Coordinates of C-alpha atoms and ligand atoms in Angstrom, one line a residue:
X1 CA 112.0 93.4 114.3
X2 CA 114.5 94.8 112.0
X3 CA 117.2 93.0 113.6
X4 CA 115.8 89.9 112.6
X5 CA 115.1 91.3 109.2
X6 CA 118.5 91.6 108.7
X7 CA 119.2 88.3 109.3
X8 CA 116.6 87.4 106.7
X9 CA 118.2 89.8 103.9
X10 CA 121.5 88.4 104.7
X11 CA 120.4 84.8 103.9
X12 CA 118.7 85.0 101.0
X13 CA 121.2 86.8 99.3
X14 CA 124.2 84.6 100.3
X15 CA 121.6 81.9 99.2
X16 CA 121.2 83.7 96.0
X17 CA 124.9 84.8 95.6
X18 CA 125.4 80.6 95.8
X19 CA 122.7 79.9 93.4
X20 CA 124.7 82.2 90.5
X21 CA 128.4 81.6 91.2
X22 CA 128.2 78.1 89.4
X23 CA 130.3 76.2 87.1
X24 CA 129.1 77.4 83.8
X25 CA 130.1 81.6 85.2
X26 CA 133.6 80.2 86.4
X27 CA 134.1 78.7 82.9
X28 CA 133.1 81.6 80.7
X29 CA 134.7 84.2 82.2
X30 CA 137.9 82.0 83.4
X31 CA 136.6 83.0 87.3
X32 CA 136.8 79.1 88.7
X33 CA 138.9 79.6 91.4
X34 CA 137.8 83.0 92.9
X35 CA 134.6 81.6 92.6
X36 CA 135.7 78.5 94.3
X37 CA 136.7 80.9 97.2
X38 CA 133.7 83.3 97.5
X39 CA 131.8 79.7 97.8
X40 CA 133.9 78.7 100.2
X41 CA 133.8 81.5 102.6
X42 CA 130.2 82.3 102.0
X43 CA 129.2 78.8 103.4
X44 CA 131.3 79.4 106.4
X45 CA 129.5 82.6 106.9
X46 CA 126.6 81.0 106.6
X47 CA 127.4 78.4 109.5
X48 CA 127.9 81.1 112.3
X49 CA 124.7 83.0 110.9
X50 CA 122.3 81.5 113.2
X51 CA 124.6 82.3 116.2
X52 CA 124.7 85.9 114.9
X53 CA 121.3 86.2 114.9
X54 CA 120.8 85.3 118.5
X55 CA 123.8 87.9 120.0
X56 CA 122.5 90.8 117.9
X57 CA 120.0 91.6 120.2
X58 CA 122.7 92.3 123.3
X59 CA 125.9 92.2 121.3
X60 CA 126.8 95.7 119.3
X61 CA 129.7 94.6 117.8
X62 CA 128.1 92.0 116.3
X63 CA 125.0 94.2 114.8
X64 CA 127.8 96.1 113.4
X65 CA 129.4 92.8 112.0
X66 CA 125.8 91.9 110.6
X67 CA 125.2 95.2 108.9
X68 CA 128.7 95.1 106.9
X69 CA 128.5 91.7 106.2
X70 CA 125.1 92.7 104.7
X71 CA 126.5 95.5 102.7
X72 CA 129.5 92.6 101.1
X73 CA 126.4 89.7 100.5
X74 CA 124.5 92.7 98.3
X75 CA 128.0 93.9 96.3
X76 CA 128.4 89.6 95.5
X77 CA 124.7 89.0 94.9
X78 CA 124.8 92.2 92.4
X79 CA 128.1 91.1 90.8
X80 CA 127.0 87.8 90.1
X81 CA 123.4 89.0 89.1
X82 CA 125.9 90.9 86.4
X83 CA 127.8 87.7 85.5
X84 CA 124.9 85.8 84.6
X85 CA 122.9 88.2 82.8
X86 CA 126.3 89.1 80.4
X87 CA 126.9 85.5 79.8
X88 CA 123.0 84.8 79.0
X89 CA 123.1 88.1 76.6
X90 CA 126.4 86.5 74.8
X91 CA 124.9 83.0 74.7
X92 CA 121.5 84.7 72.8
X93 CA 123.5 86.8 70.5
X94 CA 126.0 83.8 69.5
X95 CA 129.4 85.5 70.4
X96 CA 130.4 83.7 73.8
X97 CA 133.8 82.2 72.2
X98 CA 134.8 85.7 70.8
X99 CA 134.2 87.1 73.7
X100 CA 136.2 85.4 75.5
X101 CA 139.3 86.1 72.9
X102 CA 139.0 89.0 71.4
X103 CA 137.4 91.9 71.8
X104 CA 138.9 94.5 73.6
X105 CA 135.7 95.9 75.8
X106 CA 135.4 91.6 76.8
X107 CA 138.4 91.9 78.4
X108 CA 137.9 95.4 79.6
X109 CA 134.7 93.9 81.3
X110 CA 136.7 90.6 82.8
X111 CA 139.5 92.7 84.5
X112 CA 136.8 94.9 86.1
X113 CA 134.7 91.9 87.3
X114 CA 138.2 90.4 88.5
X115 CA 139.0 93.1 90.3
X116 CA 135.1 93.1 92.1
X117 CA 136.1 89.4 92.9
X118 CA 138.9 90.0 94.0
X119 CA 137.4 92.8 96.4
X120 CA 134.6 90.9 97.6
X121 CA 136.9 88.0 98.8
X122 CA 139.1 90.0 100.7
X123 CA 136.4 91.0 102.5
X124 CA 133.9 87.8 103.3
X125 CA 137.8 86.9 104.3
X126 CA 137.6 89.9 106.9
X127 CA 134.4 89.2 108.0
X128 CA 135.1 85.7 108.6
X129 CA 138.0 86.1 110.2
X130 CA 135.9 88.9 113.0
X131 CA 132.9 86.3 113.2
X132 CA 135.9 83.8 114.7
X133 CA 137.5 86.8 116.7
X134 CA 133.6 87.5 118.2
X135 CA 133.3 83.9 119.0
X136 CA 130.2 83.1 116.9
X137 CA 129.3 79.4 116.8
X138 CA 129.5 77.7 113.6
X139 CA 126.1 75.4 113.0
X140 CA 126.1 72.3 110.2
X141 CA 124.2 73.5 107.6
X142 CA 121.9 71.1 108.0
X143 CA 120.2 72.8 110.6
X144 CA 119.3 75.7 108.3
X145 CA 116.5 75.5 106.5
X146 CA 117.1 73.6 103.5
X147 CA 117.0 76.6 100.9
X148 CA 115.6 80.1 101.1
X149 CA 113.7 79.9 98.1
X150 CA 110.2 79.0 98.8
X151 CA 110.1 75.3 99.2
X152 CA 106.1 74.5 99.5
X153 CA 105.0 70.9 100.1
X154 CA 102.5 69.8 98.1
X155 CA 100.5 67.6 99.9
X156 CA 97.3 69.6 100.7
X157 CA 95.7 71.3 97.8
X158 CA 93.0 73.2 100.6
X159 CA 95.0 75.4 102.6
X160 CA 92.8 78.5 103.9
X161 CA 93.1 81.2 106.1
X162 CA 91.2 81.0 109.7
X163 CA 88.4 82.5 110.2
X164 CA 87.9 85.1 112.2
X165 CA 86.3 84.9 115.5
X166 CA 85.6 87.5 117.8
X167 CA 85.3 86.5 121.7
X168 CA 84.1 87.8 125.0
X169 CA 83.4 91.2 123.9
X170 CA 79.9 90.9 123.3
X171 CA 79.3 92.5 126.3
X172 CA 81.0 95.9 125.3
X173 CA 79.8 95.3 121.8
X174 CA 76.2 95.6 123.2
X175 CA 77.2 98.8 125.6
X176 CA 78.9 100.5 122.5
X177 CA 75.6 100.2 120.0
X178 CA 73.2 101.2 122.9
X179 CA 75.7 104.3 123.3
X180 CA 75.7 105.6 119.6
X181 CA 71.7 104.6 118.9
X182 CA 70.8 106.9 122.0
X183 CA 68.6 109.9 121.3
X184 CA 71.6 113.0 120.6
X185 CA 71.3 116.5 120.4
X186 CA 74.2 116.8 119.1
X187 CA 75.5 117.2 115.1
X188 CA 78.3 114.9 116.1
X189 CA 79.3 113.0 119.0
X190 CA 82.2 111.5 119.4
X191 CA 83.6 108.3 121.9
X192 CA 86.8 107.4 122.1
X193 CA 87.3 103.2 122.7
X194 CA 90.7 103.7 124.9
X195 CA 93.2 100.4 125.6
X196 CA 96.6 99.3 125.5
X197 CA 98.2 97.9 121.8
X198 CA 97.1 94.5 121.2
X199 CA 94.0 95.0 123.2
X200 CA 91.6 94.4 120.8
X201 CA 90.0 98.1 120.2
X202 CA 89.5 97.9 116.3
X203 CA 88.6 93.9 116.2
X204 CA 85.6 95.5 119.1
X205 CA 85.1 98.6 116.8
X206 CA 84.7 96.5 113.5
X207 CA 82.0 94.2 115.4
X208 CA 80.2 97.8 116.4
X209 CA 80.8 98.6 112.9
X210 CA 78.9 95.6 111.4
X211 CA 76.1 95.0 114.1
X212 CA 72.9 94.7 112.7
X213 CA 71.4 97.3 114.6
X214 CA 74.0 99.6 113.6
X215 CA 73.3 98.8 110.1
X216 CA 69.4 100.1 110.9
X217 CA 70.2 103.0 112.1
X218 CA 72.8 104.7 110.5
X219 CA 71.9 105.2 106.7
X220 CA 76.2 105.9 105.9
X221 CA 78.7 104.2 107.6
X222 CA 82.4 104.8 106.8
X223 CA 85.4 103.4 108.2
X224 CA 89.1 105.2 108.1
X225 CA 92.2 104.2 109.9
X226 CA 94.3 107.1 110.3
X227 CA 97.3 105.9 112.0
X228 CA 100.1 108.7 112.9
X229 CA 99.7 111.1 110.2
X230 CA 96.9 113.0 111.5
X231 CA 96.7 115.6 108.5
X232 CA 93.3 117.0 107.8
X233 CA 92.7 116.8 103.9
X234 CA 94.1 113.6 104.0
X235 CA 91.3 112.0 106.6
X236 CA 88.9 114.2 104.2
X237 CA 89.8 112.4 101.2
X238 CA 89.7 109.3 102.8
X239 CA 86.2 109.8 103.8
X240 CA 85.2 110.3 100.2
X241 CA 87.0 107.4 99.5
X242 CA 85.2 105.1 102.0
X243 CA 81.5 106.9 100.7
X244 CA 82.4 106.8 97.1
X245 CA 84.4 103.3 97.4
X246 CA 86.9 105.1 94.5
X247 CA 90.1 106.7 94.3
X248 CA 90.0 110.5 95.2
X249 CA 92.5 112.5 93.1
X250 CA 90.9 116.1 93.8
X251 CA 93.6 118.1 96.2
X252 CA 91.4 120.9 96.9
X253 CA 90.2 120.4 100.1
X254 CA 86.7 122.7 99.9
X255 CA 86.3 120.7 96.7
X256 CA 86.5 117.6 99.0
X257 CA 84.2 119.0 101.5
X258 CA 81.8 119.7 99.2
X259 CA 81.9 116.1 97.8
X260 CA 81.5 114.8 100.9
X261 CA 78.4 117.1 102.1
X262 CA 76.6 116.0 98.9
X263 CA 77.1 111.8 99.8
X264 CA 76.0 112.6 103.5
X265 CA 72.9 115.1 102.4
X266 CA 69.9 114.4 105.3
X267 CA 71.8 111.6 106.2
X268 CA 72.6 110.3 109.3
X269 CA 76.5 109.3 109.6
X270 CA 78.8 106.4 111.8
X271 CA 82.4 107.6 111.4
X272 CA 85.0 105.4 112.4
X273 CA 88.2 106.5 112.9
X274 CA 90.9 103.8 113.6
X275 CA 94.2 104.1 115.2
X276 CA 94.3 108.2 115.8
X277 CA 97.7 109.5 117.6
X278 CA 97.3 113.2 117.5
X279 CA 97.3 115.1 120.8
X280 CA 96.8 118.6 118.8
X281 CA 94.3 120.2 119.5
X282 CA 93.9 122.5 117.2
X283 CA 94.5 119.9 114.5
X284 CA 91.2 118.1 116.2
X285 CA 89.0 121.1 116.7
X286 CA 89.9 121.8 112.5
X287 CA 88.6 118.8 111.9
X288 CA 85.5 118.3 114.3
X289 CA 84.5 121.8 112.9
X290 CA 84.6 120.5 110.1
X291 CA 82.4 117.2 110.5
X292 CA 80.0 119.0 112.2
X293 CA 79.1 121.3 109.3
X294 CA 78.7 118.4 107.0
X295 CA 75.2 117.6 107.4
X296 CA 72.2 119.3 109.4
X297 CA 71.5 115.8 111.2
X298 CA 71.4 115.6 114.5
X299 CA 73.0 112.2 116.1
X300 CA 75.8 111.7 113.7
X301 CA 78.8 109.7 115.7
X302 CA 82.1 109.3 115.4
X303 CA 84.1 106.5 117.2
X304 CA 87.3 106.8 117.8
X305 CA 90.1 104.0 118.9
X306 CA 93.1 105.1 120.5
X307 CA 95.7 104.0 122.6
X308 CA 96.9 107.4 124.0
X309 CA 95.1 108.6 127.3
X310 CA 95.6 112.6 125.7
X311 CA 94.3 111.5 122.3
X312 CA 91.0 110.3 123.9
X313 CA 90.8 113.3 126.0
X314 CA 90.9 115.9 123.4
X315 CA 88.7 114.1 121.1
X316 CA 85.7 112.6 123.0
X317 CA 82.6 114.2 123.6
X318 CA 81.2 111.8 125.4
X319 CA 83.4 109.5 128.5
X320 CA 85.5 107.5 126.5
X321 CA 85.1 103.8 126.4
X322 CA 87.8 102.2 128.4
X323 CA 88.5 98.5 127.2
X324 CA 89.5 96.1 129.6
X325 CA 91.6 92.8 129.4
X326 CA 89.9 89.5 127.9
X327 CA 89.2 86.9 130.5
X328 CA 91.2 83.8 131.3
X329 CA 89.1 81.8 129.3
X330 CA 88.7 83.7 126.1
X331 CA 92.6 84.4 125.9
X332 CA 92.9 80.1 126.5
X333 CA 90.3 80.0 123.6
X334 CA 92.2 82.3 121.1
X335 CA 95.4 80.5 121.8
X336 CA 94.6 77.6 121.8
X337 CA 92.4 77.7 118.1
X338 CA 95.3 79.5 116.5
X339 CA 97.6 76.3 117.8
X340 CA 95.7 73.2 116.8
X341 CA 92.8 74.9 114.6
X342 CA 90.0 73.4 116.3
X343 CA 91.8 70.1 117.1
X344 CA 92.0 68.6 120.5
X345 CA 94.5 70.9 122.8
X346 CA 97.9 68.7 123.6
X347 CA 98.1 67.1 127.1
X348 CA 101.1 69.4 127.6
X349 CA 99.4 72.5 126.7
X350 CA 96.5 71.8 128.8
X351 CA 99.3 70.7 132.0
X352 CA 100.7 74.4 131.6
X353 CA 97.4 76.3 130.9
X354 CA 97.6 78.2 134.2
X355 CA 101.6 79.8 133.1
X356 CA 100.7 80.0 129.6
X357 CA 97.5 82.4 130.1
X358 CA 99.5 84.5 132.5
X359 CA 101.5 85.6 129.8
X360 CA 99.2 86.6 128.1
X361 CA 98.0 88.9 130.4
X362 CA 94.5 89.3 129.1
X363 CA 95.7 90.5 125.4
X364 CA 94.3 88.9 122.7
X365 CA 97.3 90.2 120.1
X366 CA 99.6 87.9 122.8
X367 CA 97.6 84.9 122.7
X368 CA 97.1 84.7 119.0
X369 CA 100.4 85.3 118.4
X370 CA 101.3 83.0 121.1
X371 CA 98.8 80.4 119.8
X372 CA 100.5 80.8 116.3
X373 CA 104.1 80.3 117.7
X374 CA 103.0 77.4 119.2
X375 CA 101.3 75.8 115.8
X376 CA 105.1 76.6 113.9
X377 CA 106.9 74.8 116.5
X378 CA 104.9 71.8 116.7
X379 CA 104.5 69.9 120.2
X380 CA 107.5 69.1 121.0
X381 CA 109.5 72.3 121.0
X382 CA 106.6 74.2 122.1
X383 CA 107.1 73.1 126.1
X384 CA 110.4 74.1 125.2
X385 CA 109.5 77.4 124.1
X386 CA 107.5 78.3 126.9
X387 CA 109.8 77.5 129.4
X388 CA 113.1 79.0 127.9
X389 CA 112.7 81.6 125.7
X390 CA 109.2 83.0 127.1
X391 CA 109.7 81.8 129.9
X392 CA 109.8 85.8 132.2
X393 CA 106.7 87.2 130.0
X394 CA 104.4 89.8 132.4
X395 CA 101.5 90.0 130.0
X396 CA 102.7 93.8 129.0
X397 CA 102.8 95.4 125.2
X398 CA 106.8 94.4 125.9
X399 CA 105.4 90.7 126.0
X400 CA 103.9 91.0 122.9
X401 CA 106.5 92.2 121.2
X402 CA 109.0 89.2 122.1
X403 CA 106.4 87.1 121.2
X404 CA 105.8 88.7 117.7
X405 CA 109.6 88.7 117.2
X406 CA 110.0 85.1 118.3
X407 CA 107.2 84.0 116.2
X408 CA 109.1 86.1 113.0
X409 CA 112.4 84.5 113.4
X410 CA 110.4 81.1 113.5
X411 CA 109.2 81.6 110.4
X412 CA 109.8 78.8 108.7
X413 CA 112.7 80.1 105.8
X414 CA 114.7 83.8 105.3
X415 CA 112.4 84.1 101.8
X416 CA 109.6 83.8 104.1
X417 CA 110.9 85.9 106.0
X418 CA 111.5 88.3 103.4
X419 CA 108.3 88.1 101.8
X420 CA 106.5 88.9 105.5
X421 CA 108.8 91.6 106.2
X422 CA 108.3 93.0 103.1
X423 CA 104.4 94.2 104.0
X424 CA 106.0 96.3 106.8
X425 CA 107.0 98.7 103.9
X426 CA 102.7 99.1 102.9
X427 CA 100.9 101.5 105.8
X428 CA 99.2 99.7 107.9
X429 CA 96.0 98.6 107.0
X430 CA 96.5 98.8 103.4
X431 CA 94.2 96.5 101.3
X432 CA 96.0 94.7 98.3
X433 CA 94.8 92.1 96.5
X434 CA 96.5 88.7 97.1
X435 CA 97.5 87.9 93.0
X436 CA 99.2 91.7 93.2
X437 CA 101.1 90.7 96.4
X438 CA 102.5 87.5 94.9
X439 CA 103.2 89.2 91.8
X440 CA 105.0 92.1 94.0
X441 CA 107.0 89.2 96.0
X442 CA 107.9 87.3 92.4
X443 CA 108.9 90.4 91.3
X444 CA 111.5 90.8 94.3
X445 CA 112.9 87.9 93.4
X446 CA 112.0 86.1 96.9
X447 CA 109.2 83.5 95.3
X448 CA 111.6 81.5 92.7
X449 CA 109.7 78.6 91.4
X450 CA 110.9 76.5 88.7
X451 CA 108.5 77.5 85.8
X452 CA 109.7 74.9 83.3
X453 CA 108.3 72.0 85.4
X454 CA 104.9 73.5 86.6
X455 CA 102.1 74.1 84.7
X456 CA 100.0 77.4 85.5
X457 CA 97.5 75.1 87.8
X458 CA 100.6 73.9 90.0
X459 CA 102.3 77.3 89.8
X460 CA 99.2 79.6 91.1
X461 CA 98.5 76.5 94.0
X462 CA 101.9 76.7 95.2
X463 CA 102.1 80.8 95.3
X464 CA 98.7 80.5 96.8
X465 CA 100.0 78.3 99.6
X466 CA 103.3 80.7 100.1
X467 CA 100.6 83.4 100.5
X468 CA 98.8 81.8 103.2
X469 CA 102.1 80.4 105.1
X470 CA 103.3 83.8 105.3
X471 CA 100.5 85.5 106.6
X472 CA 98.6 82.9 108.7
X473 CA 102.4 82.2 109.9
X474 CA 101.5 78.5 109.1
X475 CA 103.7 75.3 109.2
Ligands
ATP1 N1 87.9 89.5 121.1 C1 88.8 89.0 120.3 N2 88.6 87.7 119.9 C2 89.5 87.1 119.1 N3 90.6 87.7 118.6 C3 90.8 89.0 118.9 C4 89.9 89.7 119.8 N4 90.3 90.9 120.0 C5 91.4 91.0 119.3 N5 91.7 89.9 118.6 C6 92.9 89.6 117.8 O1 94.0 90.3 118.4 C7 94.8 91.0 117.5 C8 94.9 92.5 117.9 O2 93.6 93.1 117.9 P1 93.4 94.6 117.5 O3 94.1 94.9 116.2 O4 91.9 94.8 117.5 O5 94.0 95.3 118.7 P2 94.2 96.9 118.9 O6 93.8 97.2 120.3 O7 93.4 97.6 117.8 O8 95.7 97.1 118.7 P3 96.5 98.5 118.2 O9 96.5 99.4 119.3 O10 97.8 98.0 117.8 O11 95.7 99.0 117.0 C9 94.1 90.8 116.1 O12 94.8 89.8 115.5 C10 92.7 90.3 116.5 O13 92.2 89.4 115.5
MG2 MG1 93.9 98.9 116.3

């Protein structure tokens, strides 16, 4: 994915970088025909971007090529971001003609921005002049999207997130709950759910999580996703977290304990713990030691999902639960919701359902990603898709992966892009509310709406709609 990322960065900032080297900059500081130049060869860059982005993935020299042009569009973006903001300051304080005559740090400042020009064009120059010598293929702009600033139709005021559906695991659902509401000696027993990435462990674990009878039985439920960094006080704190629904700050980790004992008193307990990596042993026994001294229950649980075959061996007390692959059917259902939403499947679709679900390969992370692709690309390109660039898919976690990157660089524009990219940066799992993430994304710069012309109503519809295009990948 970060390959593609770069591609992204690379966009919006030569977008940006055109955005700020206008007239009024090549005026004021006397810059017109540098500017003229870095326009010039900062279109043409753009023009074989496209092509770069496709040879990356085999083609070294031209990652290497991508990561110095990246380097140059940052320096430009940066220089101009200076430009403006010195001839805004001079425009506000009343002095832009003096400046430009007299004073003797003005023309101190002009010579040094000359000189980062100067620089800047030599180089695009150098970089244009390897894109030729590597053969890149120069597109009309016109096939790029139209600008990389978010360009949000307004036509539906009622744009929503799907809903989720959970199907054909009701089966294992049902297995699971009988499992953790049978009689138990034990203080805490723990069952790993085991399966590939994608497989749908933690959609299966969440449905366990929130079954009724679950509910009944269990008077504390609490839900952690640990991903890689299996460090004790940390899980700890995040217990307390998920029984006191507030931020822990205490660092002490007996202090911790303690807390937690005194939320789980004559209780009994459901622990879920999402995502876990570890194959230490000792770092697992530390922990279970540690759970089973919190309470004097008996039939406490503790589910576990995990891809690694050693994780679930270490950790399970009882035979872990092995998840298998979602039916024909139920893959064909996922995919097939995510690409119309309900509507009536295309005749084309429904000609190549046999090839399609095969690439699937019984993951449901495949077909929704799949089913999303397919909504982005519309129905034309989507046979097209399927037959070129998915077209030797074996169902694997590799399969998912070229699907997920597909579907990224189809993202509709590099800002989209950007902003999409940018939650790779949050652990996974994090929650965030969606007003902070907008205002997070605004704040990068990669949201630019014209506030002049939009009144708050407009403003928060529009963000709102960004919001769900970038995470429900939406046309
Ligand atoms: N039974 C299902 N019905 C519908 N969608 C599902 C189902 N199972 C999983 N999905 C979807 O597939 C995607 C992956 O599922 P999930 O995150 O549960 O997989 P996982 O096995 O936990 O993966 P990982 O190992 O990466 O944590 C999610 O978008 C989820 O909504
Ligand atoms: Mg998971």
């Amino acid at each position: 994915m970060a390959d593609a990322l770069i591609t992204s960065t690379i966009k919006v900032a030569l977008e940006k970088t055109l955005a700020l080297a206008n007239e009024r900059i090549g005026k004021l500081f006397q810059f017109k025909k540098d500017l003229e130049t870095l326009r010039g060869s900062v279109a043409m860059i753009q023009a074989v971007l496209a092509d770069a982005e496709e040879k990356q993935t085999h083609d070294q020299a031209v990652q290497l090529w991508l990561q110095r042009l990246e380097a140059v569009a940052f320096d430009a973006e940066n220089l101009l971001d200076e430009l403006n903001y010195e001839a805004l300051h001079r425009q506000l304080v009343g002095k832009v003609r003096s400046f430009i005559l007299s004073s003797d740090i003005n023309i101190v400042f002009r010579w040094r921005m000359a000189s980062k020009i100067s620089d800047i064009n030599k180089k695009l120059n150098k970089i244009n002049k390897e894109a030729n010598d590597f053969g890149l293929i120069r597109f009309q702009r016109a096939t790029f999207p139209p600008s990389t600033t978010a360009k949000v139709t307004l036509n539906r005021e009622t744009d929503s997130i799907a809903g989720h559906y959970v199907v054909g695991r009701a089966k294992d659902e049902t297995r699971l709950v009988e499992i953790l509401l049978s009689l138990s000696e034990n203080a805490v027993s723990v069952i790993p759910i085991l399966g590939m990435g994608g497989l749908g462990k933690t959609t299966l674990a969440q449905s366990v999580y929130n079954n009724s009878q679950v509910d009944s039985h269990f008077e504390k439920k609490i839900w952690v996703c640990v991903s890689d960094n299996f460090e004790v006080t940390r899980l700890l704190k995040m217990i307390l977290e998920s029984l006191t629904r507030r931020n822990v700050e205490i660092t002490s980790r007996d202090v911790i304990v303690q807390e937690i004992r005194q939320q789980l008193v004559g209780k009994k307990y459901l622990l879920v713990l999402d995502d876990v990596w570890t194959e230490s042993q000792i770092l697992w026994d530390d922990f279970l030691r540690l759970l089973r001294g919190l309470n004097a229950t008996n039939g406490n649980w503790c589910v576990v999902t995990t891809r690694k075959q050693q994780t679930a061996s270490i950790v399970a007390t009882h035979d872990p639960y092995v998840l298998g692959k979602l039916s024909d059917d139920d893959c064909w259902f996922i995919l097939t919701e995510k690409a119309n939403a309900g509507g009536e499947i295309p005749e084309k679709l429904q000609v190549m359902k046999k090839e399609i679900i095969k690439k699937c390969g019984g993951l449901p992370l495949a077909a929704s990603a799949m089913g999303g692709l397919l909504r982005m690309k519309g129905k034309e390109e989507s046979e097209l898709i399927l037959m070129n660039k998915l077209s030797n898919l074996s169902g694997d976690e590799d399969s998912v992966m070229k699907i997920l990157k597909l579907s990224f660089n189809c993202l509709p524009s590099p800002a989209v892009k950007k902003c999409f990219a940018y939650c790779s940066m949050f652990p996974k799992d994090t929650e965030m509310k969606r007003d902070m993430l907008i205002e997070l994304w605004m704040a990068e710069g990669f949201l630019q709406v014209d506030l002049k012309n939009k009144t708050m109503r407009k403003l928060e519809s529009i963000t709102w709609k960004f919001y769900c295009r970038v995470l429900c990948w939406k046309k």
